[in-house]
PDB file of C-alpha atoms and ligand atoms in Angstrom:
ATOM      1  CA  MET A   1     -69.788  43.820 -31.943  1.00  0.00           C
ATOM      2  CA  LYS A   2     -73.538  43.633 -31.347  1.00  0.00           C
ATOM      3  CA  THR A   3     -73.058  41.368 -28.334  1.00  0.00           C
ATOM      4  CA  LEU A   4     -70.613  43.879 -26.920  1.00  0.00           C
ATOM      5  CA  LEU A   5     -73.107  46.681 -27.405  1.00  0.00           C
ATOM      6  CA  TYR A   6     -75.888  44.721 -25.662  1.00  0.00           C
ATOM      7  CA  LEU A   7     -73.527  43.851 -22.860  1.00  0.00           C
ATOM      8  CA  GLY A   8     -72.696  47.529 -22.516  1.00  0.00           C
ATOM      9  CA  VAL A   9     -76.373  48.489 -22.303  1.00  0.00           C
ATOM     10  CA  PHE A  10     -77.037  45.697 -19.838  1.00  0.00           C
ATOM     11  CA  THR A  11     -74.153  46.772 -17.606  1.00  0.00           C
ATOM     12  CA  THR A  12     -75.319  50.387 -17.719  1.00  0.00           C
ATOM     13  CA  LEU A  13     -78.814  49.285 -16.683  1.00  0.00           C
ATOM     14  CA  MET A  14     -77.371  47.258 -13.856  1.00  0.00           C
ATOM     15  CA  PHE A  15     -75.409  50.266 -12.695  1.00  0.00           C
ATOM     16  CA  SER A  16     -78.351  52.632 -12.902  1.00  0.00           C
ATOM     17  CA  CYS A  17     -80.509  50.291 -10.793  1.00  0.00           C
ATOM     18  CA  LYS A  18     -77.937  50.297  -8.028  1.00  0.00           C
ATOM     19  CA  LYS A  19     -78.449  52.318  -4.872  1.00  0.00           C
ATOM     20  CA  ASP A  20     -75.882  54.911  -3.830  1.00  0.00           C
ATOM     21  CA  SER A  21     -74.803  52.704  -0.944  1.00  0.00           C
ATOM     22  CA  ASP A  22     -73.954  49.783  -3.244  1.00  0.00           C
ATOM     23  CA  PRO A  23     -70.261  49.107  -3.806  1.00  0.00           C
ATOM     24  CA  VAL A  24     -68.549  50.821  -6.741  1.00  0.00           C
ATOM     25  CA  LEU A  25     -67.470  48.378  -9.445  1.00  0.00           C
ATOM     26  CA  ASP A  26     -64.145  48.785 -11.171  1.00  0.00           C
ATOM     27  CA  PRO A  27     -65.055  49.105 -14.886  1.00  0.00           C
ATOM     28  CA  ASP A  28     -62.000  46.991 -15.908  1.00  0.00           C
ATOM     29  CA  ASP A  29     -63.019  43.653 -14.480  1.00  0.00           C
ATOM     30  CA  ASN A  30     -66.084  44.049 -12.278  1.00  0.00           C
ATOM     31  CA  LEU A  31     -64.119  44.384  -9.070  1.00  0.00           C
ATOM     32  CA  ILE A  32     -65.536  46.116  -6.015  1.00  0.00           C
ATOM     33  CA  GLU A  33     -63.592  48.970  -4.456  1.00  0.00           C
ATOM     34  CA  ILE A  34     -62.828  47.767  -0.921  1.00  0.00           C
ATOM     35  CA  ALA A  35     -60.789  50.703   0.352  1.00  0.00           C
ATOM     36  CA  LYS A  36     -58.795  53.734  -0.770  1.00  0.00           C
ATOM     37  CA  SER A  37     -56.113  55.384   1.315  1.00  0.00           C
ATOM     38  CA  ASN A  38     -53.131  57.715   1.095  1.00  0.00           C
ATOM     39  CA  SER A  39     -49.640  56.591   2.059  1.00  0.00           C
ATOM     40  CA  VAL A  40     -48.279  57.627   5.445  1.00  0.00           C
ATOM     41  CA  ASP A  41     -46.113  60.268   3.683  1.00  0.00           C
ATOM     42  CA  GLY A  42     -49.162  61.491   1.706  1.00  0.00           C
ATOM     43  CA  LEU A  43     -47.414  61.149  -1.664  1.00  0.00           C
ATOM     44  CA  TYR A  44     -49.229  58.098  -3.027  1.00  0.00           C
ATOM     45  CA  GLN A  45     -52.717  56.665  -3.051  1.00  0.00           C
ATOM     46  CA  ILE A  46     -53.599  52.978  -2.835  1.00  0.00           C
ATOM     47  CA  LYS A  47     -56.864  51.451  -4.045  1.00  0.00           C
ATOM     48  CA  ILE A  48     -57.836  47.940  -2.965  1.00  0.00           C
ATOM     49  CA  LEU A  49     -60.224  45.952  -5.162  1.00  0.00           C
ATOM     50  CA  SER A  50     -61.806  42.518  -4.872  1.00  0.00           C
ATOM     51  CA  GLY A  51     -64.572  40.451  -6.467  1.00  0.00           C
ATOM     52  CA  GLU A  52     -66.664  40.706  -3.286  1.00  0.00           C
ATOM     53  CA  ALA A  53     -66.606  42.132   0.231  1.00  0.00           C
ATOM     54  CA  LEU A  54     -63.723  40.676   2.281  1.00  0.00           C
ATOM     55  CA  TYR A  55     -64.623  37.617   4.352  1.00  0.00           C
ATOM     56  CA  VAL A  56     -63.122  35.114   6.796  1.00  0.00           C
ATOM     57  CA  GLY A  57     -61.268  32.730   4.462  1.00  0.00           C
ATOM     58  CA  TYR A  58     -59.169  32.974   1.292  1.00  0.00           C
ATOM     59  CA  ASN A  59     -59.515  36.314  -0.536  1.00  0.00           C
ATOM     60  CA  THR A  60     -58.013  37.661  -3.748  1.00  0.00           C
ATOM     61  CA  LEU A  61     -57.114  41.366  -3.630  1.00  0.00           C
ATOM     62  CA  LYS A  62     -56.033  43.590  -6.509  1.00  0.00           C
ATOM     63  CA  VAL A  63     -54.143  46.731  -5.586  1.00  0.00           C
ATOM     64  CA  GLU A  64     -53.566  49.913  -7.616  1.00  0.00           C
ATOM     65  CA  LEU A  65     -51.035  52.648  -6.834  1.00  0.00           C
ATOM     66  CA  LYS A  66     -51.217  56.258  -7.989  1.00  0.00           C
ATOM     67  CA  LYS A  67     -49.263  59.408  -7.360  1.00  0.00           C
ATOM     68  CA  VAL A  68     -51.322  61.967  -5.428  1.00  0.00           C
ATOM     69  CA  GLY A  69     -51.847  65.119  -7.508  1.00  0.00           C
ATOM     70  CA  SER A  70     -50.740  63.947 -10.956  1.00  0.00           C
ATOM     71  CA  GLY A  71     -52.714  60.700 -10.735  1.00  0.00           C
ATOM     72  CA  GLU A  72     -49.845  58.887 -12.452  1.00  0.00           C
ATOM     73  CA  VAL A  73     -50.294  55.103 -12.170  1.00  0.00           C
ATOM     74  CA  ILE A  74     -47.331  53.410 -10.479  1.00  0.00           C
ATOM     75  CA  SER A  75     -46.854  50.083 -12.229  1.00  0.00           C
ATOM     76  CA  ASN A  76     -43.154  49.453 -11.521  1.00  0.00           C
ATOM     77  CA  ALA A  77     -43.188  49.211  -7.717  1.00  0.00           C
ATOM     78  CA  SER A  78     -42.428  46.147  -5.590  1.00  0.00           C
ATOM     79  CA  VAL A  79     -45.231  45.747  -3.090  1.00  0.00           C
ATOM     80  CA  SER A  80     -45.500  43.551  -0.012  1.00  0.00           C
ATOM     81  CA  LEU A  81     -48.390  43.077   2.412  1.00  0.00           C
ATOM     82  CA  VAL A  82     -48.668  42.328   6.125  1.00  0.00           C
ATOM     83  CA  PRO A  83     -52.300  42.091   7.310  1.00  0.00           C
ATOM     84  CA  MET A  84     -52.687  42.916  11.003  1.00  0.00           C
ATOM     85  CA  MET A  85     -55.528  42.426  13.434  1.00  0.00           C
ATOM     86  CA  ASP A  86     -55.532  44.657  16.479  1.00  0.00           C
ATOM     87  CA  MET A  87     -57.437  42.924  19.283  1.00  0.00           C
ATOM     88  CA  GLY A  88     -56.627  45.533  21.927  1.00  0.00           C
ATOM     89  CA  THR A  89     -54.580  43.256  24.169  1.00  0.00           C
ATOM     90  CA  MET A  90     -52.689  41.685  21.261  1.00  0.00           C
ATOM     91  CA  MET A  91     -51.981  41.916  17.547  1.00  0.00           C
ATOM     92  CA  HIS A  92     -51.720  39.127  15.020  1.00  0.00           C
ATOM     93  CA  SER A  93     -51.363  38.618  11.283  1.00  0.00           C
ATOM     94  CA  CYS A  94     -52.831  35.856   9.063  1.00  0.00           C
ATOM     95  CA  PRO A  95     -51.697  33.551   6.222  1.00  0.00           C
ATOM     96  CA  ILE A  96     -50.957  34.947   2.744  1.00  0.00           C
ATOM     97  CA  GLU A  97     -50.460  32.729  -0.289  1.00  0.00           C
ATOM     98  CA  SER A  98     -46.745  32.617  -1.190  1.00  0.00           C
ATOM     99  CA  ASN A  99     -46.199  35.895   0.726  1.00  0.00           C
ATOM    100  CA  LEU A 100     -43.938  37.338  -1.949  1.00  0.00           C
ATOM    101  CA  VAL A 101     -43.025  40.843  -3.002  1.00  0.00           C
ATOM    102  CA  GLU A 102     -45.440  41.446  -5.867  1.00  0.00           C
ATOM    103  CA  THR A 103     -44.904  43.229  -9.170  1.00  0.00           C
ATOM    104  CA  SER A 104     -47.805  44.522 -11.250  1.00  0.00           C
ATOM    105  CA  GLU A 105     -49.778  42.924 -14.021  1.00  0.00           C
ATOM    106  CA  ASN A 106     -52.143  45.228 -15.948  1.00  0.00           C
ATOM    107  CA  ASN A 107     -51.152  47.937 -13.431  1.00  0.00           C
ATOM    108  CA  LYS A 108     -52.486  45.863 -10.513  1.00  0.00           C
ATOM    109  CA  TYR A 109     -50.693  43.955  -7.764  1.00  0.00           C
ATOM    110  CA  THR A 110     -52.335  40.722  -6.548  1.00  0.00           C
ATOM    111  CA  PHE A 111     -52.432  39.399  -2.957  1.00  0.00           C
ATOM    112  CA  ARG A 112     -54.205  36.367  -1.517  1.00  0.00           C
ATOM    113  CA  PRO A 113     -54.597  36.652   2.263  1.00  0.00           C
ATOM    114  CA  THR A 114     -56.647  34.193   4.337  1.00  0.00           C
ATOM    115  CA  PHE A 115     -58.363  36.165   7.101  1.00  0.00           C
ATOM    116  CA  VAL A 116     -58.779  34.001  10.195  1.00  0.00           C
ATOM    117  CA  MET A 117     -61.273  36.130  12.148  1.00  0.00           C
ATOM    118  CA  PRO A 118     -64.022  38.653  11.362  1.00  0.00           C
ATOM    119  CA  SER A 119     -63.778  42.341  12.298  1.00  0.00           C
ATOM    120  CA  THR A 120     -65.684  43.161  15.490  1.00  0.00           C
ATOM    121  CA  ASP A 121     -66.159  46.217  17.731  1.00  0.00           C
ATOM    122  CA  MET A 122     -63.189  44.972  19.763  1.00  0.00           C
ATOM    123  CA  ALA A 123     -60.939  43.762  16.953  1.00  0.00           C
ATOM    124  CA  SER A 124     -60.035  45.504  13.707  1.00  0.00           C
ATOM    125  CA  TRP A 125     -58.078  44.543  10.610  1.00  0.00           C
ATOM    126  CA  ALA A 126     -55.649  46.732   8.686  1.00  0.00           C
ATOM    127  CA  LEU A 127     -53.655  45.959   5.549  1.00  0.00           C
ATOM    128  CA  ASN A 128     -50.088  47.247   5.882  1.00  0.00           C
ATOM    129  CA  PHE A 129     -48.464  47.623   2.481  1.00  0.00           C
ATOM    130  CA  THR A 130     -44.851  48.545   1.784  1.00  0.00           C
ATOM    131  CA  ALA A 131     -44.255  49.771  -1.773  1.00  0.00           C
ATOM    132  CA  VAL A 132     -40.720  50.266  -3.028  1.00  0.00           C
ATOM    133  CA  ILE A 133     -40.960  52.912  -5.764  1.00  0.00           C
ATOM    134  CA  GLY A 134     -37.565  53.707  -7.278  1.00  0.00           C
ATOM    135  CA  ASN A 135     -35.321  53.495  -4.191  1.00  0.00           C
ATOM    136  CA  GLU A 136     -37.908  54.987  -1.886  1.00  0.00           C
ATOM    137  CA  SER A 137     -40.026  52.896   0.435  1.00  0.00           C
ATOM    138  CA  THR A 138     -43.591  54.039   1.097  1.00  0.00           C
ATOM    139  CA  LEU A 139     -45.972  52.714   3.743  1.00  0.00           C
ATOM    140  CA  PHE A 140     -49.745  52.384   3.659  1.00  0.00           C
ATOM    141  CA  LYS A 141     -51.972  51.395   6.555  1.00  0.00           C
ATOM    142  CA  VAL A 142     -55.441  50.639   5.254  1.00  0.00           C
ATOM    143  CA  PRO A 143     -58.288  49.773   7.667  1.00  0.00           C
ATOM    144  CA  ILE A 144     -60.603  47.087   6.268  1.00  0.00           C
ATOM    145  CA  GLU A 145     -63.751  45.257   7.303  1.00  0.00           C
ATOM    146  CA  VAL A 146     -63.759  41.426   7.256  1.00  0.00           C
ATOM    147  CA  LYS A 147     -67.122  39.645   7.469  1.00  0.00           C
ATOM    148  CA  GLU A 148     -68.101  36.133   8.481  1.00  0.00           C
ATOM    149  CA  PRO A 149     -69.578  34.570   5.297  1.00  0.00           C
ATOM    150  CA  GLU A 150     -73.027  32.956   5.457  1.00  0.00           C
ATOM    151  CA  GLU A 151     -71.541  29.556   4.678  1.00  0.00           C
ATOM    152  CA  PRO A 152     -68.148  29.200   6.418  1.00  0.00           C
ATOM    153  CA  LYS A 153     -65.182  29.033   4.035  1.00  0.00           C
ATOM    154  CA  LEU A 154     -62.478  28.515   6.672  1.00  0.00           C
ATOM    155  CA  VAL A 155     -62.166  25.580   9.076  1.00  0.00           C
ATOM    156  CA  MET A 156     -59.679  25.459  11.924  1.00  0.00           C
ATOM    157  CA  PHE A 157     -58.722  22.307  13.793  1.00  0.00           C
ATOM    158  CA  GLU A 158     -56.006  21.394  16.221  1.00  0.00           C
ATOM    159  CA  ASP A 159     -53.963  18.227  15.820  1.00  0.00           C
ATOM    160  CA  ILE A 160     -53.757  16.909  19.370  1.00  0.00           C
ATOM    161  CA  ASP A 161     -50.591  14.844  18.728  1.00  0.00           C
ATOM    162  CA  ASN A 162     -48.370  17.771  17.793  1.00  0.00           C
ATOM    163  CA  SER A 163     -50.591  20.567  19.192  1.00  0.00           C
ATOM    164  CA  LYS A 164     -50.509  22.287  15.816  1.00  0.00           C
ATOM    165  CA  LYS A 165     -53.369  24.454  14.547  1.00  0.00           C
ATOM    166  CA  TYR A 166     -54.435  23.954  10.942  1.00  0.00           C
ATOM    167  CA  PHE A 167     -56.443  26.426   8.869  1.00  0.00           C
ATOM    168  CA  ILE A 168     -58.153  24.887   5.829  1.00  0.00           C
ATOM    169  CA  ALA A 169     -59.604  27.515   3.489  1.00  0.00           C
ATOM    170  CA  LEU A 170     -61.941  26.510   0.665  1.00  0.00           C
ATOM    171  CA  THR A 171     -60.931  28.508  -2.435  1.00  0.00           C
ATOM    172  CA  GLU A 172     -62.894  26.675  -5.184  1.00  0.00           C
ATOM    173  CA  PRO A 173     -65.568  26.047  -6.429  1.00  0.00           C
ATOM    174  CA  ALA A 174     -66.378  29.768  -6.358  1.00  0.00           C
ATOM    175  CA  SER A 175     -69.277  29.334  -8.806  1.00  0.00           C
ATOM    176  CA  PRO A 176     -70.474  25.733  -8.361  1.00  0.00           C
ATOM    177  CA  SER A 177     -72.562  24.016 -11.032  1.00  0.00           C
ATOM    178  CA  ILE A 178     -74.079  20.571 -11.695  1.00  0.00           C
ATOM    179  CA  GLY A 179     -71.389  18.069 -12.665  1.00  0.00           C
ATOM    180  CA  VAL A 180     -67.696  17.828 -11.870  1.00  0.00           C
ATOM    181  CA  ASN A 181     -66.210  20.986 -10.319  1.00  0.00           C
ATOM    182  CA  ASP A 182     -62.637  21.750  -9.326  1.00  0.00           C
ATOM    183  CA  ILE A 183     -62.296  21.834  -5.567  1.00  0.00           C
ATOM    184  CA  LYS A 184     -59.315  23.671  -4.070  1.00  0.00           C
ATOM    185  CA  VAL A 185     -58.253  24.304  -0.511  1.00  0.00           C
ATOM    186  CA  ALA A 186     -55.353  26.286   0.943  1.00  0.00           C
ATOM    187  CA  VAL A 187     -53.780  24.920   4.143  1.00  0.00           C
ATOM    188  CA  TYR A 188     -51.804  26.930   6.697  1.00  0.00           C
ATOM    189  CA  THR A 189     -50.603  26.535  10.245  1.00  0.00           C
ATOM    190  CA  LYS A 190     -49.855  29.103  12.949  1.00  0.00           C
ATOM    191  CA  LYS A 191     -46.257  29.282  14.160  1.00  0.00           C
ATOM    192  CA  SER A 192     -46.564  32.604  15.962  1.00  0.00           C
ATOM    193  CA  MET A 193     -48.750  35.729  15.879  1.00  0.00           C
ATOM    194  CA  MET A 194     -46.826  36.839  12.775  1.00  0.00           C
ATOM    195  CA  GLU A 195     -45.892  33.530  11.099  1.00  0.00           C
ATOM    196  CA  TRP A 196     -48.588  31.520   9.318  1.00  0.00           C
ATOM    197  CA  PRO A 197     -46.725  29.165   6.963  1.00  0.00           C
ATOM    198  CA  ALA A 198     -48.324  27.061   4.225  1.00  0.00           C
ATOM    199  CA  VAL A 199     -48.578  23.301   4.861  1.00  0.00           C
ATOM    200  CA  ASP A 200     -47.718  20.967   1.978  1.00  0.00           C
ATOM    201  CA  GLY A 201     -47.710  17.189   1.777  1.00  0.00           C
ATOM    202  CA  LEU A 202     -50.951  16.393   3.630  1.00  0.00           C
ATOM    203  CA  SER A 203     -53.386  13.960   2.059  1.00  0.00           C
ATOM    204  CA  PHE A 204     -57.172  14.170   2.045  1.00  0.00           C
ATOM    205  CA  THR A 205     -60.248  12.076   1.531  1.00  0.00           C
ATOM    206  CA  ILE A 206     -63.366  13.708   0.094  1.00  0.00           C
ATOM    207  CA  GLU A 207     -67.027  12.922   0.680  1.00  0.00           C
ATOM    208  CA  PRO A 208     -69.807  15.130  -0.702  1.00  0.00           C
ATOM    209  CA  TRP A 209     -73.246  14.549   0.774  1.00  0.00           C
ATOM    210  CA  MET A 210     -76.697  15.938   0.055  1.00  0.00           C
ATOM    211  CA  PRO A 211     -78.367  15.885   3.508  1.00  0.00           C
ATOM    212  CA  SER A 212     -81.906  16.701   2.288  1.00  0.00           C
ATOM    213  CA  MET A 213     -81.959  13.567   0.076  1.00  0.00           C
ATOM    214  CA  ASP A 214     -79.461  11.419   1.951  1.00  0.00           C
ATOM    215  CA  HIS A 215     -77.132  10.619  -0.913  1.00  0.00           C
ATOM    216  CA  GLY A 216     -73.583  11.239  -2.028  1.00  0.00           C
ATOM    217  CA  SER A 217     -72.061  11.229  -5.496  1.00  0.00           C
ATOM    218  CA  PRO A 218     -69.582   9.123  -7.509  1.00  0.00           C
ATOM    219  CA  ASN A 219     -66.376  10.224  -9.287  1.00  0.00           C
ATOM    220  CA  ASN A 220     -64.893  12.605  -6.732  1.00  0.00           C
ATOM    221  CA  VAL A 221     -61.143  13.163  -6.588  1.00  0.00           C
ATOM    222  CA  ALA A 222     -59.555  13.958  -3.223  1.00  0.00           C
ATOM    223  CA  PRO A 223     -57.467  17.159  -3.285  1.00  0.00           C
ATOM    224  CA  VAL A 224     -53.703  16.558  -3.688  1.00  0.00           C
ATOM    225  CA  SER A 225     -50.820  18.840  -2.711  1.00  0.00           C
ATOM    226  CA  MET A 226     -49.804  21.313  -5.463  1.00  0.00           C
ATOM    227  CA  GLY A 227     -47.275  23.320  -3.406  1.00  0.00           C
ATOM    228  CA  ALA A 228     -47.598  26.721  -1.685  1.00  0.00           C
ATOM    229  CA  GLY A 229     -50.206  25.171   0.650  1.00  0.00           C
ATOM    230  CA  LEU A 230     -52.651  24.585  -2.212  1.00  0.00           C
ATOM    231  CA  TYR A 231     -54.495  21.300  -2.814  1.00  0.00           C
ATOM    232  CA  GLN A 232     -56.636  20.522  -5.835  1.00  0.00           C
ATOM    233  CA  GLY A 233     -59.214  17.810  -6.552  1.00  0.00           C
ATOM    234  CA  GLU A 234     -62.663  17.325  -8.058  1.00  0.00           C
ATOM    235  CA  VAL A 235     -66.145  17.309  -6.544  1.00  0.00           C
ATOM    236  CA  ASN A 236     -69.161  15.953  -8.384  1.00  0.00           C
ATOM    237  CA  PHE A 237     -72.533  17.611  -7.728  1.00  0.00           C
ATOM    238  CA  THR A 238     -75.128  15.355  -9.361  1.00  0.00           C
ATOM    239  CA  MET A 239     -77.896  17.908  -8.774  1.00  0.00           C
ATOM    240  CA  SER A 240     -78.352  21.468  -7.488  1.00  0.00           C
ATOM    241  CA  GLY A 241     -79.246  22.177  -3.860  1.00  0.00           C
ATOM    242  CA  GLU A 242     -77.368  22.109  -0.583  1.00  0.00           C
ATOM    243  CA  TRP A 243     -74.275  19.902  -0.414  1.00  0.00           C
ATOM    244  CA  GLU A 244     -71.952  19.180   2.454  1.00  0.00           C
ATOM    245  CA  ILE A 245     -68.344  18.413   1.591  1.00  0.00           C
ATOM    246  CA  LYS A 246     -66.299  16.541   4.165  1.00  0.00           C
ATOM    247  CA  LEU A 247     -62.516  16.548   3.808  1.00  0.00           C
ATOM    248  CA  GLU A 248     -60.531  14.345   6.177  1.00  0.00           C
ATOM    249  CA  ALA A 249     -56.897  15.429   6.540  1.00  0.00           C
ATOM    250  CA  PHE A 250     -53.998  12.992   7.036  1.00  0.00           C
ATOM    251  CA  GLU A 251     -50.328  13.481   7.777  1.00  0.00           C
ATOM    252  CA  ASN A 252     -48.211  10.348   7.208  1.00  0.00           C
ATOM    253  CA  GLU A 253     -51.377   8.204   7.125  1.00  0.00           C
ATOM    254  CA  ASN A 254     -52.518   9.533  10.517  1.00  0.00           C
ATOM    255  CA  LYS A 255     -55.780  11.444  10.590  1.00  0.00           C
ATOM    256  CA  ILE A 256     -55.131  14.905  12.003  1.00  0.00           C
ATOM    257  CA  GLY A 257     -58.588  16.404  11.603  1.00  0.00           C
ATOM    258  CA  GLU A 258     -61.415  17.167   9.222  1.00  0.00           C
ATOM    259  CA  ALA A 259     -63.035  20.109   7.507  1.00  0.00           C
ATOM    260  CA  MET A 260     -66.709  20.365   6.567  1.00  0.00           C
ATOM    261  CA  TYR A 261     -68.103  22.958   4.158  1.00  0.00           C
ATOM    262  CA  THR A 262     -71.613  23.626   2.908  1.00  0.00           C
ATOM    263  CA  ILE A 263     -72.155  24.693  -0.684  1.00  0.00           C
ATOM    264  CA  SER A 264     -75.598  25.669  -1.995  1.00  0.00           C
ATOM    265  CA  PHE A 265     -76.448  26.516  -5.569  1.00  0.00           C
TER     266      PHE A 265
HETATM  267 CU1   CU B   1     -57.994  38.363  15.907  1.00  0.00          CU
END
């Protein structure tokens, strides 16, 4: 009880130190409000939340629906998402994990898109949601901003043999620490502007390296295919600092490319 109270005071202090321009945190689970928008028919409001500002790579979004006016929370809708980038001369989508119609959990709908490019003056992202509420279908078109993260989280390479583009998004470790961490990547390919299917059944090798001290680490486990384009393994950081992680990707024993990420903590 006491701990809770202290936590409460601490959180309040944190809030009161924040500038007006700082993002608004959702009191439920410390999510940032990314965007809020009314449906095309004006009857519903959508709120998009995430743990941090949206970036090029794998993102987790939580979505809330409310009725305009009454404020009634809509928790029994079926919601689907198509992200779209408008580049002026062309439009394209991006990968989404599982790309299913989502139902709510704790009144929130979860989506995991992997944005492949940042927003620029010439190119803008929008999240197009379709919510089926009762037997009515409602559309939302929500403009969003996608930033390039300081340390890239998405690597693209092209396999020359089958001229296929691969997108390898680092999803974990999100909060790295000394010792063995889970490492997860999500792998997609591009079939067309609108089709970005998950790629299963690749194999990887893993090599972490600390460039400043010229050493690696023992006891790493290369990520293995878990389905839905996800691969999970283990990376061992023997000390804090800047680490490079090299993942070589193989299809049927043939190397198709490699992804390199930098993680600092
Ligand atoms: Cu684009």
